[in-house]
Amino acid sequence: MDDDIYEKYRHAGEIAAEARDYGTELIKPGVRFLDVANNVESRIKKRGAGLSFPVNISINEIAAHFSPRHDDTLVFKKGEVVKLDVGSHIDGYIADTAVTVEVGSNKYGEMIKASSEALENAINHVKAGVDLSEVGKIVEDTIKSYGHRPIDNLTGHSLQQYVLHSGLSVPSVANTSYRVKPKLGDVLAIEPFATNGAGHVMAGAGSNIYLCNQSFRSRIIRDNRSKIMFNKISSRFNTLPFAQRWCQNLVSDRFDPTLKRLSFLGLIKHYPQLIDAKGGIVTQKEHTVIVKEEGCEVIT
Ligand code: CO
């Protein structure tokens, strides 16, 4: 990795980490999801970074993939287990980081510790050439030592410029059929999830998070409103996920029905919420690391 790219990752990481900690402080009973998402995203932009995906605010059995709509009225309630997942980028070099906060109570402190210690143990093991299934085993063993289950169908992922999931997975279980090894300079987002539920997630309702389908061209779109919006979305967000909220200013009116139509036509993908199959509580912690010869460097 050349020095210039390295500095961009470090800078993105510093901004994402600060925004995550700022967001954590904002989460209190009665506070709106929408205000936390908007404030955290503004903070990232004010510091000169781009948003690599919408702020995810996932509650209780929702492991990941929920971001409030523009008209969302949800507020945090005492006892909720909140996963706050934040991403920034500098020139497409992405930092991705998440934390779990329990709102005004401490019933799930041990489960929060389980995913956080699993992450720490994984980070201590990652270096160039490490077998990622071994990292998965470490995550699984750590979470099980707390009496909980890792989520087996959610993994960490490698990052590349403007690509959030670029090929390598970092499993949270000992998957012996996955013998992949990261190289020096690879960038990984490592994110163990722990649960008292099934230990795998199913797709739920819409997340309000979308991705542009790059293989389509707008000339196949017949109605003008959809065509204009698709062109704006694809040039603005390109390969990175975006929020329903962010489309509000792209067309003068009816942005929400137009977005739904683009999704119906398959021009944009609407991600589902990812929910523990038995409705268990889920915790998560995530850092982005740069793989080194001996060990790895946490940038978030
Ligand atoms: Co993340």
XYZ file of C-alpha atoms and ligand atoms in Angstrom:
301
model
C 0.000 0.000 0.000
C 1.536 3.346 -0.940
C 1.886 6.103 1.647
C -0.788 8.290 0.138
C -3.438 5.553 0.316
C -2.303 4.583 3.799
C -2.790 8.176 5.000
C -6.265 8.286 3.453
C -7.281 5.105 5.270
C -5.890 6.479 8.531
C -7.757 9.739 8.058
C -11.045 7.982 7.176
C -10.556 5.736 10.216
C -10.013 8.644 12.579
C -13.164 10.382 11.340
C -15.319 7.231 11.489
C -14.129 6.435 15.013
C -14.843 9.943 16.244
C -18.301 9.915 14.611
C -19.075 6.517 16.163
C -18.141 7.774 19.635
C -20.134 10.961 19.110
C -23.165 8.883 18.016
C -22.783 6.637 21.060
C -23.081 9.689 23.339
C -26.271 10.789 21.580
C -28.172 7.527 22.146
C -30.523 8.119 25.106
C -34.161 7.285 25.868
C -36.508 9.530 23.898
C -33.936 10.607 21.291
C -34.983 10.067 17.678
C -33.127 7.599 15.454
C -33.353 10.175 12.692
C -31.526 12.809 14.734
C -28.688 10.427 15.601
C -28.290 9.300 11.977
C -28.376 12.851 10.604
C -26.032 14.240 13.250
C -23.462 11.483 12.851
C -23.537 11.788 9.062
C -23.165 15.594 9.249
C -20.201 15.175 11.559
C -18.443 12.897 9.058
C -19.085 15.305 6.189
C -18.030 18.360 8.193
C -14.679 16.746 8.848
C -14.138 16.343 5.127
C -14.923 12.660 4.592
C -17.608 11.042 2.459
C -20.257 8.618 3.714
C -19.407 5.062 2.716
C -22.905 3.902 3.718
C -25.850 5.305 5.716
C -25.552 5.213 9.508
C -27.102 1.898 10.553
C -29.156 1.839 13.761
C -30.233 -1.735 14.436
C -32.262 -2.581 17.538
C -32.430 -5.805 19.622
C -32.982 -8.822 17.283
C -32.045 -6.773 14.217
C -28.355 -7.519 13.729
C -27.733 -5.009 10.962
C -29.175 -3.020 8.080
C -31.624 -0.488 9.340
C -31.452 3.220 8.711
C -34.311 5.631 9.446
C -36.461 7.004 6.636
C -36.774 10.769 6.091
C -40.082 10.744 8.030
C -39.075 8.217 10.709
C -40.521 8.872 14.188
C -38.816 6.039 16.116
C -37.151 6.973 19.402
C -34.731 4.999 21.566
C -36.349 3.229 24.516
C -34.791 2.151 27.803
C -33.455 -1.411 27.616
C -32.947 -1.501 23.856
C -29.735 -3.019 22.524
C -28.536 -0.714 19.748
C -25.919 -1.502 17.110
C -24.558 1.744 15.694
C -22.599 1.105 12.492
C -20.773 4.012 10.880
C -18.734 4.373 7.689
C -16.643 7.151 6.180
C -14.288 7.374 3.232
C -11.554 9.610 1.891
C -11.376 9.371 -1.903
C -13.119 5.995 -1.666
C -10.794 4.529 0.985
C -13.321 3.241 3.486
C -13.361 2.897 7.261
C -16.209 0.860 8.781
C -16.813 0.626 12.535
C -19.616 -0.373 14.879
C -20.426 -0.520 18.554
C -23.279 -1.813 20.722
C -25.013 0.406 23.276
C -27.678 -0.671 25.738
C -30.045 2.222 26.352
C -30.218 3.174 30.039
C -29.791 -0.342 31.460
C -27.189 -3.081 31.794
C -28.919 -6.409 31.239
C -26.811 -7.415 28.231
C -23.403 -6.209 29.389
C -21.921 -9.708 29.134
C -23.188 -10.165 25.577
C -21.766 -6.786 24.634
C -18.453 -7.920 26.141
C -18.641 -11.209 24.212
C -18.618 -9.537 20.788
C -16.110 -6.927 21.864
C -13.662 -9.486 23.285
C -14.145 -11.682 20.195
C -13.131 -8.703 18.058
C -10.100 -8.004 20.233
C -8.961 -11.631 20.067
C -9.466 -11.707 16.301
C -7.444 -8.502 15.854
C -4.618 -9.957 17.958
C -4.447 -12.921 15.585
C -4.733 -11.215 12.189
C -1.557 -10.747 10.112
C -0.496 -11.345 6.521
C -0.973 -14.997 5.598
C -3.183 -15.934 8.560
C -5.840 -18.558 7.876
C -9.137 -16.682 8.228
C -10.970 -19.823 9.316
C -8.671 -19.810 12.358
C -9.741 -16.252 13.069
C -13.339 -17.482 12.807
C -12.611 -20.192 15.341
C -11.184 -17.655 17.775
C -14.327 -15.524 17.405
C -16.593 -18.538 17.862
C -14.690 -19.843 20.911
C -14.677 -16.424 22.569
C -18.403 -15.841 22.099
C -19.255 -19.388 23.229
C -17.149 -18.904 26.372
C -19.749 -16.289 27.348
C -22.563 -18.809 26.765
C -23.723 -17.102 23.560
C -23.710 -17.928 19.854
C -21.839 -16.216 17.055
C -23.947 -15.339 14.022
C -22.673 -17.779 11.413
C -24.027 -16.121 8.268
C -22.694 -12.621 8.919
C -19.008 -12.045 8.242
C -16.431 -9.321 8.187
C -15.239 -8.273 4.762
C -12.307 -6.850 2.858
C -12.470 -3.258 1.588
C -11.157 -1.660 -1.564
C -11.456 1.806 -3.039
C -15.201 2.540 -3.326
C -15.978 -1.139 -2.670
C -17.489 -2.031 0.692
C -17.435 -5.817 0.282
C -14.527 -6.746 -1.933
C -14.085 -10.485 -1.942
C -12.549 -11.726 1.310
C -14.796 -12.708 4.209
C -13.798 -12.836 7.857
C -15.991 -15.573 9.342
C -17.290 -15.617 12.919
C -17.211 -19.411 13.088
C -14.582 -22.100 12.454
C -15.390 -22.596 8.791
C -12.756 -25.153 7.745
C -13.813 -25.001 4.097
C -12.804 -21.322 4.024
C -8.995 -21.357 3.908
C -8.428 -17.851 2.597
C -5.453 -15.757 3.688
C -5.195 -11.967 3.598
C -2.079 -10.366 2.124
C 0.098 -7.539 3.389
C -1.773 -4.260 2.882
C -5.234 -5.816 2.654
C -7.887 -3.856 4.531
C -10.429 -5.795 6.564
C -13.555 -4.842 8.479
C -13.830 -7.403 11.272
C -17.251 -7.589 12.916
C -18.275 -10.430 15.226
C -21.951 -10.646 16.187
C -23.090 -12.473 19.359
C -26.633 -13.547 20.191
C -28.765 -15.507 22.650
C -30.950 -16.495 19.687
C -30.517 -18.813 16.694
C -27.038 -17.691 15.644
C -28.065 -16.912 12.090
C -29.981 -14.114 10.493
C -32.897 -14.055 8.081
C -33.971 -11.274 5.772
C -36.710 -9.064 7.218
C -38.512 -5.925 6.056
C -36.765 -3.203 4.080
C -33.808 -1.407 5.643
C -34.268 1.917 3.773
C -30.741 1.294 2.472
C -30.260 0.886 -1.273
C -27.561 0.150 -3.823
C -27.487 1.176 -7.457
C -27.473 -1.723 -9.894
C -24.476 -0.817 -12.055
C -25.360 -3.209 -14.839
C -28.413 -1.162 -15.889
C -28.433 1.840 -18.173
C -31.071 4.510 -17.796
C -32.088 4.358 -21.464
C -34.228 1.290 -20.706
C -36.338 3.385 -18.291
C -39.503 4.662 -19.955
C -40.902 7.152 -17.481
C -39.017 10.370 -17.252
C -39.192 10.911 -13.508
C -37.642 7.499 -12.816
C -35.009 8.047 -15.458
C -33.906 11.396 -14.018
C -33.785 9.977 -10.527
C -31.832 6.880 -11.565
C -29.246 9.027 -13.348
C -28.864 11.243 -10.297
C -28.588 8.262 -7.949
C -26.061 6.441 -10.070
C -23.813 9.472 -10.500
C -24.110 10.594 -6.860
C -23.755 7.254 -5.042
C -22.225 5.017 -7.677
C -20.936 1.797 -6.048
C -21.720 2.779 -2.449
C -24.964 2.094 -0.536
C -27.277 5.059 0.084
C -30.240 5.926 2.315
C -33.836 6.625 1.328
C -33.369 9.892 3.277
C -30.527 10.994 1.035
C -32.728 10.987 -2.065
C -35.058 13.673 -0.764
C -33.308 16.488 -2.611
C -32.573 14.646 -5.837
C -35.957 15.200 -7.511
C -38.383 18.032 -6.886
C -41.298 15.901 -5.695
C -42.523 12.327 -5.196
C -39.019 11.071 -4.425
C -40.268 8.210 -2.270
C -42.656 6.599 -4.820
C -40.017 7.053 -7.526
C -37.450 5.289 -5.356
C -39.910 2.436 -4.759
C -40.510 2.192 -8.488
C -36.768 1.991 -9.255
C -36.484 -0.760 -6.676
C -39.485 -2.605 -8.153
C -37.880 -2.379 -11.607
C -34.655 -3.879 -10.230
C -32.615 -0.782 -11.062
C -31.684 -0.319 -7.442
C -31.445 -2.979 -4.759
C -33.285 -2.502 -1.466
C -31.398 -4.300 1.310
C -33.517 -6.205 3.828
C -33.024 -5.912 7.571
C -30.999 -8.841 8.943
C -32.793 -10.385 11.897
C -31.840 -13.246 14.211
C -33.956 -16.236 13.147
C -35.230 -16.868 16.690
C -35.585 -13.220 17.615
C -32.642 -13.282 20.044
C -30.868 -10.132 21.165
C -27.806 -9.374 19.035
C -24.602 -7.481 19.879
C -21.809 -6.469 17.507
C -18.481 -4.716 17.517
C -16.484 -3.752 14.449
C -13.136 -2.230 13.531
C -11.318 -1.715 10.258
C -7.709 -2.926 10.171
C -4.784 -2.793 7.748
C -3.000 -6.137 7.500
C 0.722 -5.979 8.269
C 3.561 -8.496 8.147
C 3.345 -8.972 11.911
C -0.166 -8.248 13.116
C -2.512 -5.541 11.904
C -3.179 -1.867 12.529
C -6.605 -0.797 13.790
C -7.550 2.446 12.020
C -10.918 3.009 13.701
Co -19.897 -1.802 9.623
